[in-house]
PDB file of C-alpha atoms in Angstrom:
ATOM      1  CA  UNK A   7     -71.787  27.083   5.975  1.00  0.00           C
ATOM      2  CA  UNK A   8     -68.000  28.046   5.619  1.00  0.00           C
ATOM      3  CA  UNK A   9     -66.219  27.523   2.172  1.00  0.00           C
ATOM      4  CA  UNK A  10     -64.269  24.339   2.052  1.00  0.00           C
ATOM      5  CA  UNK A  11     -60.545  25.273   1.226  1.00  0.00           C
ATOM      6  CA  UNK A  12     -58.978  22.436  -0.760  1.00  0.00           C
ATOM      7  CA  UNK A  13     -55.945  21.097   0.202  1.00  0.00           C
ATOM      8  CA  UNK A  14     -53.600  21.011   3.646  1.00  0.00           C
ATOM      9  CA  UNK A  15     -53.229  24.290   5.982  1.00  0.00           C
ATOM     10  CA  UNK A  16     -52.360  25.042   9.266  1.00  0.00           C
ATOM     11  CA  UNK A  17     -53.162  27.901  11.866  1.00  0.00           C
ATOM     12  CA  UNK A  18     -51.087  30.612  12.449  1.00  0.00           C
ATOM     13  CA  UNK A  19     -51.023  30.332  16.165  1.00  0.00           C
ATOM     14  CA  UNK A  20     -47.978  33.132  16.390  1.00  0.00           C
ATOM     15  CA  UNK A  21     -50.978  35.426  15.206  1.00  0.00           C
ATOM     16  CA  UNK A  22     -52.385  35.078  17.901  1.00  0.00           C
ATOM     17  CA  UNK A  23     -49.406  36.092  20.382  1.00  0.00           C
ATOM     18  CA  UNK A  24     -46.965  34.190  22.715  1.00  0.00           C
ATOM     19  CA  UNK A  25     -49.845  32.189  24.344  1.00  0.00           C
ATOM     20  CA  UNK A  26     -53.270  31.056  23.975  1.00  0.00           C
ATOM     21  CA  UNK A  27     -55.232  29.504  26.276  1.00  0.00           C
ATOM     22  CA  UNK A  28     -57.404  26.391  25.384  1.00  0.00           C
ATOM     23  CA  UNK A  29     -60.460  25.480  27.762  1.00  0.00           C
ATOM     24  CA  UNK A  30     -62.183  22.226  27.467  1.00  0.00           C
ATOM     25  CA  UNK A  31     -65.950  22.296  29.396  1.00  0.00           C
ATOM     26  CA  UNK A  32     -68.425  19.857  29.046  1.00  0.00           C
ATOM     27  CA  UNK A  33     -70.988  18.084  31.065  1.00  0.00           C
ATOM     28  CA  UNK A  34     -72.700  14.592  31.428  1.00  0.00           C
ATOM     29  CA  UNK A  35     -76.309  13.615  32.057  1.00  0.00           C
ATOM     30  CA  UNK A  36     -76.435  11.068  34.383  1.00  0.00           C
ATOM     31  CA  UNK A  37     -79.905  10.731  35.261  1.00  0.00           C
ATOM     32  CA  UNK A  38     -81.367  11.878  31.640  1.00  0.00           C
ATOM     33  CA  UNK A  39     -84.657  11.535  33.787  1.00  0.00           C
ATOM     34  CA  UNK A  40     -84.095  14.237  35.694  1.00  0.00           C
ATOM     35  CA  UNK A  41     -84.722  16.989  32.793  1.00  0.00           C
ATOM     36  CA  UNK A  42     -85.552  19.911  35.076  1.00  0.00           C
ATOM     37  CA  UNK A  43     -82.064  19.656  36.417  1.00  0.00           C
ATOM     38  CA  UNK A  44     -79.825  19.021  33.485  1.00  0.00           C
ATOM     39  CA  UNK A  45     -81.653  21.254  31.244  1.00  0.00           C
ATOM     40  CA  UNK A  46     -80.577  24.772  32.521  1.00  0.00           C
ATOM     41  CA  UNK A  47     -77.050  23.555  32.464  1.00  0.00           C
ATOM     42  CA  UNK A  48     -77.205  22.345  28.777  1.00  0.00           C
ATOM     43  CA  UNK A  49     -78.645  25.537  27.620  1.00  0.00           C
ATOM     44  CA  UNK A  50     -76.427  27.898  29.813  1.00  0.00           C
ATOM     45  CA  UNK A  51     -73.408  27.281  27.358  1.00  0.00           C
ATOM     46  CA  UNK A  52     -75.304  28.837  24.060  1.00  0.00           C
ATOM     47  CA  UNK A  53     -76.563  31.774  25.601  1.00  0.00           C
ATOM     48  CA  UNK A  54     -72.458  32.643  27.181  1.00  0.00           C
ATOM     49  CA  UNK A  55     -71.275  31.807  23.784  1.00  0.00           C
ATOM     50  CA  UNK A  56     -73.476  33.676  22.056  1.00  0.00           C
ATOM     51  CA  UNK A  57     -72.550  36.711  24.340  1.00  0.00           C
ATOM     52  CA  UNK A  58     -69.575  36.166  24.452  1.00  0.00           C
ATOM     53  CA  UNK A  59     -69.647  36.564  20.192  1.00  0.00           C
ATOM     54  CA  UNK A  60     -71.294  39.794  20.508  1.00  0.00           C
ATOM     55  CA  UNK A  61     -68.681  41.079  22.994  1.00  0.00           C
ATOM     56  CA  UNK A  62     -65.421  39.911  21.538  1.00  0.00           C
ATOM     57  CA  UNK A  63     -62.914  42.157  24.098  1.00  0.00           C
ATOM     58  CA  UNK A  64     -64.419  39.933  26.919  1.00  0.00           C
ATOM     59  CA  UNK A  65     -61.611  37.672  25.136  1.00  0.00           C
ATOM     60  CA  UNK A  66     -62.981  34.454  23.714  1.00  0.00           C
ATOM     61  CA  UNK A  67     -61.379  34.042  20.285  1.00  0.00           C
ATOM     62  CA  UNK A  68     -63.187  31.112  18.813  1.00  0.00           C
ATOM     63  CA  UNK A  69     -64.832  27.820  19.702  1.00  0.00           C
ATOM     64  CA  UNK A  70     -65.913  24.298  18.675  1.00  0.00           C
ATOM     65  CA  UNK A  71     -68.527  22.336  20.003  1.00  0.00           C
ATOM     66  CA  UNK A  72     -70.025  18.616  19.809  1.00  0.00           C
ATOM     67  CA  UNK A  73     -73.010  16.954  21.612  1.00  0.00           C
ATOM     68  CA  UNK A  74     -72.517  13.125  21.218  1.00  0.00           C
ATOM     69  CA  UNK A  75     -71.611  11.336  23.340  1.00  0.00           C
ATOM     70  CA  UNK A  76     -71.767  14.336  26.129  1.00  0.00           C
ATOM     71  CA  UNK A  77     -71.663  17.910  25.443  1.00  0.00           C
ATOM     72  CA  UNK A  78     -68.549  19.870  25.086  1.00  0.00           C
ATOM     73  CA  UNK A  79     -67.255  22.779  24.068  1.00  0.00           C
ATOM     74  CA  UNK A  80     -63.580  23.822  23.286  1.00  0.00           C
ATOM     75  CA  UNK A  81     -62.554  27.058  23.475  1.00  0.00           C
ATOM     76  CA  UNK A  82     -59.454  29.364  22.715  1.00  0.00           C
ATOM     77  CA  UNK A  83     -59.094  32.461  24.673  1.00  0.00           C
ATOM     78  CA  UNK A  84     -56.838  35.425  24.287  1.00  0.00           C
ATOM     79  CA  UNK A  85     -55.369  34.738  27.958  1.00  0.00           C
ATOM     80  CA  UNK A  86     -56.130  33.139  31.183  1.00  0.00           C
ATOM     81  CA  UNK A  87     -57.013  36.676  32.786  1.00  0.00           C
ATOM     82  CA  UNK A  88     -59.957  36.751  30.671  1.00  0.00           C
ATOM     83  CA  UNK A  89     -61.391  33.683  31.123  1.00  0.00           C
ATOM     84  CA  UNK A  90     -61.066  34.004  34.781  1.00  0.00           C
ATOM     85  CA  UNK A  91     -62.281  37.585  34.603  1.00  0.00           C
ATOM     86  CA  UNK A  92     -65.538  36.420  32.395  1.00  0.00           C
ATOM     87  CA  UNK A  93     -66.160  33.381  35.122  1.00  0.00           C
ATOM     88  CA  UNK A  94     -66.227  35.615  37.728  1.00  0.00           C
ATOM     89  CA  UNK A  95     -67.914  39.010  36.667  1.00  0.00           C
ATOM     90  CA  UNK A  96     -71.330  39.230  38.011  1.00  0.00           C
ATOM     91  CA  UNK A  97     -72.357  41.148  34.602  1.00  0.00           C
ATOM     92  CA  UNK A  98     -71.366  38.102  32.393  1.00  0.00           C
ATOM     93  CA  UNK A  99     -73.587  35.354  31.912  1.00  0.00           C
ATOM     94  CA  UNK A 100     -71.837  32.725  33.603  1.00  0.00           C
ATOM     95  CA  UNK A 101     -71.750  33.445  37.580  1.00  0.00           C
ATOM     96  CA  UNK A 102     -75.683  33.164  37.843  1.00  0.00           C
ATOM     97  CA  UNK A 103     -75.641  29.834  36.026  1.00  0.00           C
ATOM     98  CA  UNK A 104     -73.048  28.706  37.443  1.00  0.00           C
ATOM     99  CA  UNK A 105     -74.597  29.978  41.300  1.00  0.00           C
ATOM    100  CA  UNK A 106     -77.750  27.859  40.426  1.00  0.00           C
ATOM    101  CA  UNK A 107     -76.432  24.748  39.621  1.00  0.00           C
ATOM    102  CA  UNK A 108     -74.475  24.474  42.971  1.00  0.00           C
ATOM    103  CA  UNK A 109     -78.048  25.117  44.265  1.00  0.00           C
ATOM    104  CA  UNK A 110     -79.726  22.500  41.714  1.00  0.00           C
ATOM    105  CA  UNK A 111     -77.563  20.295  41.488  1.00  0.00           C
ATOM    106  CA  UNK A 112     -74.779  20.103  43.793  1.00  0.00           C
ATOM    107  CA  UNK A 113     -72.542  16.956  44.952  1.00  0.00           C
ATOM    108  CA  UNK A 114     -76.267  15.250  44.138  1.00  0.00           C
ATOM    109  CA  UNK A 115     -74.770  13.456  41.398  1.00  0.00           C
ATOM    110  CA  UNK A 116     -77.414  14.088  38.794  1.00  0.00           C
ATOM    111  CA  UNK A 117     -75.484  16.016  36.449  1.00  0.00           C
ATOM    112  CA  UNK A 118     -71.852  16.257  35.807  1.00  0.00           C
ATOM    113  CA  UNK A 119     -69.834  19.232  35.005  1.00  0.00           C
ATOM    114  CA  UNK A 120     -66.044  19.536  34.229  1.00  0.00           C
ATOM    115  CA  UNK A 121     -63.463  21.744  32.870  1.00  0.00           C
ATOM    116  CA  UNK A 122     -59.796  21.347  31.776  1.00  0.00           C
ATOM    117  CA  UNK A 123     -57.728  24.730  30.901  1.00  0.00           C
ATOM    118  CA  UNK A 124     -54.297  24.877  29.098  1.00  0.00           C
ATOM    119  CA  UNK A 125     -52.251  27.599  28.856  1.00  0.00           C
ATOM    120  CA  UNK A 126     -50.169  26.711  25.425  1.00  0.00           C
ATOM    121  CA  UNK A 127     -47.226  28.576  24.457  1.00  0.00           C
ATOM    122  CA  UNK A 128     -48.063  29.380  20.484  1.00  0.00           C
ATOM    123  CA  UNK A 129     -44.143  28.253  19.274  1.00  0.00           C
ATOM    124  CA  UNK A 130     -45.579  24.773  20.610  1.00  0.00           C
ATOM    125  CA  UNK A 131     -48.771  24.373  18.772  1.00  0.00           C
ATOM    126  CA  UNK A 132     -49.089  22.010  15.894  1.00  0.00           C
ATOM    127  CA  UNK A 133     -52.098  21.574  13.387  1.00  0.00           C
ATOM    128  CA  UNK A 134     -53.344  20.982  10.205  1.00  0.00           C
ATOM    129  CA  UNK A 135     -56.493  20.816   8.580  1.00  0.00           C
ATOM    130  CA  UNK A 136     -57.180  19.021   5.381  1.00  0.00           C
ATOM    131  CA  UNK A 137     -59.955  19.735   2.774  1.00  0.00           C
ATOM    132  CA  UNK A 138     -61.693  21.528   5.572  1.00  0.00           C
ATOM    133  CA  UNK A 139     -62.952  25.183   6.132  1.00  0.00           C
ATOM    134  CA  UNK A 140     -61.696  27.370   8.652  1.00  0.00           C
ATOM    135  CA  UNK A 141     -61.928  25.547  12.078  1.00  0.00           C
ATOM    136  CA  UNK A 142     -60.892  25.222  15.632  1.00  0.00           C
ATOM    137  CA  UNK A 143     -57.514  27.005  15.980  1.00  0.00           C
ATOM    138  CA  UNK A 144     -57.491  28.052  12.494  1.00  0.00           C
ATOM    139  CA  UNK A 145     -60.838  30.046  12.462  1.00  0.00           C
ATOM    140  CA  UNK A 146     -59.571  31.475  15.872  1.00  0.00           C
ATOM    141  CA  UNK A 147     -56.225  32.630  14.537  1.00  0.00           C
ATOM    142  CA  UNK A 148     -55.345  33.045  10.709  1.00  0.00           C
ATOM    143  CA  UNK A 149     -55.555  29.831   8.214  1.00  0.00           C
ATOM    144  CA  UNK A 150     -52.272  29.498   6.287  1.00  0.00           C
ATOM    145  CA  UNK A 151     -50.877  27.287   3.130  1.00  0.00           C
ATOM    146  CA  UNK A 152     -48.954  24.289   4.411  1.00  0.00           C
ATOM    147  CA  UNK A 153     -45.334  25.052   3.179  1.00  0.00           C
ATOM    148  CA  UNK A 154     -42.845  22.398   1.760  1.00  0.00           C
ATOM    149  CA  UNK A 155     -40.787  20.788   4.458  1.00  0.00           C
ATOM    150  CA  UNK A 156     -43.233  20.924   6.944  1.00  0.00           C
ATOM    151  CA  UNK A 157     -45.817  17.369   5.762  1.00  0.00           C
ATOM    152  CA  UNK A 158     -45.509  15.665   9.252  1.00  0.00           C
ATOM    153  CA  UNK A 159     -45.988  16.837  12.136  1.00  0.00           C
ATOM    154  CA  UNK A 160     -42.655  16.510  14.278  1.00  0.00           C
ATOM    155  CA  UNK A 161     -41.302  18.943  11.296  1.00  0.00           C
ATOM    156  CA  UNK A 162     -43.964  21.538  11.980  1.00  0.00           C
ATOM    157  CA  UNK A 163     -43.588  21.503  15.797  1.00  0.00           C
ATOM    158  CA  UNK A 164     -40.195  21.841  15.281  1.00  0.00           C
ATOM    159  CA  UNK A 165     -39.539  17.911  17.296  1.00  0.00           C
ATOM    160  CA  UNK A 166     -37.429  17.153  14.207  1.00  0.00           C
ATOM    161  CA  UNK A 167     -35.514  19.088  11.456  1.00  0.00           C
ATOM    162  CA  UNK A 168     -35.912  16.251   9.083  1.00  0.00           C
ATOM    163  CA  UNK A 169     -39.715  16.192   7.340  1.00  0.00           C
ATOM    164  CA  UNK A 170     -40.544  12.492   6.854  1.00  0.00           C
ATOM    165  CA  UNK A 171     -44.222  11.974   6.606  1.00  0.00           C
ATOM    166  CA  UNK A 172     -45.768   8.644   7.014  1.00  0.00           C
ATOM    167  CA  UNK A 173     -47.508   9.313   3.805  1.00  0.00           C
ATOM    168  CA  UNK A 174     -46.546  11.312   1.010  1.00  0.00           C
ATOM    169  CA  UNK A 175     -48.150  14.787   1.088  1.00  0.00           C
ATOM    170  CA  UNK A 176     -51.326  15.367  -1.382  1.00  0.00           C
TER     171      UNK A 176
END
């Protein structure tokens, strides 16, 4: 388990370049019944993540993931041409899996699938992280001190150049 760092930080997303790109997948079980179906999709996304760890210049720079109340995973890539380029390479682990439930599964209804993708310019990313280890952005990119003048949030995206918090910082 990661060490807790006391206090407020923030990500360095200018580490990281101009641009990341963040990619939201998930899925839904809607006929938990229907195991033999559902199943290979659920356990797809471990096995690319875990390759994808191994092989870090396929471009994946970190990810997050939750189960309840569906499955999903957020990711942050180094660019959009590498997420593409891992969706589509027939050496990766995600064109099979992704092959066989068309086959499964289909427009049967029986299991959902879905995907958002962002392409975020860095100079408009905002986040902090209190009390917490390294996480999401911040164990994708570098964690950082939260400097004076920057307690709420329209200060650190740069909406304001006035820093009034709702709450005083801690």
């Amino acid at each position: 388990m990661a060490e807790v760092k006391k206090g407020r930080f923030t990500a360095d997303a200018g580490s990281l370049g101009d641009e990341v790109i963040v990619f939201l997948i998930g899925m839904r079980i809607n006929k938990p019944w229907k195991v033999r179906l559902w199943w290979p999709v659920f356990v797809a996304m471990p096995k690319m993540l875990s390759y994808l760890a191994q092989h870090p210049d396929k471009g994946l720079l970190g990810y997050e993931q939750a189960f309840l109340p569906s499955p999903i995973v957020v990711q942050y890539w180094r660019s959009f041409d590498d997420l593409a380029r891992f969706a589509r390479d027939r050496s990766d682990p995600h064109l099979e899996p992704w092959r066989q439930f068309n086959k499964r599964v289909g427009a049967s209804g029986d299991v959902g699938i879905w995907h958002e993708t962002y392409r975020v310019r860095t100079a408009n990313i905002e986040a902090i992280y209190g009390n917490m280890p390294p996480y999401g952005l911040a164990a994708a990119s570098t964690v950082v001190p939260l400097g004076r003048g920057r307690d709420s949030a329209a200060a650190r995206i740069g909406a304001t150049d006035t820093d009034d918090p709702a709450l005083p910082a801690y």
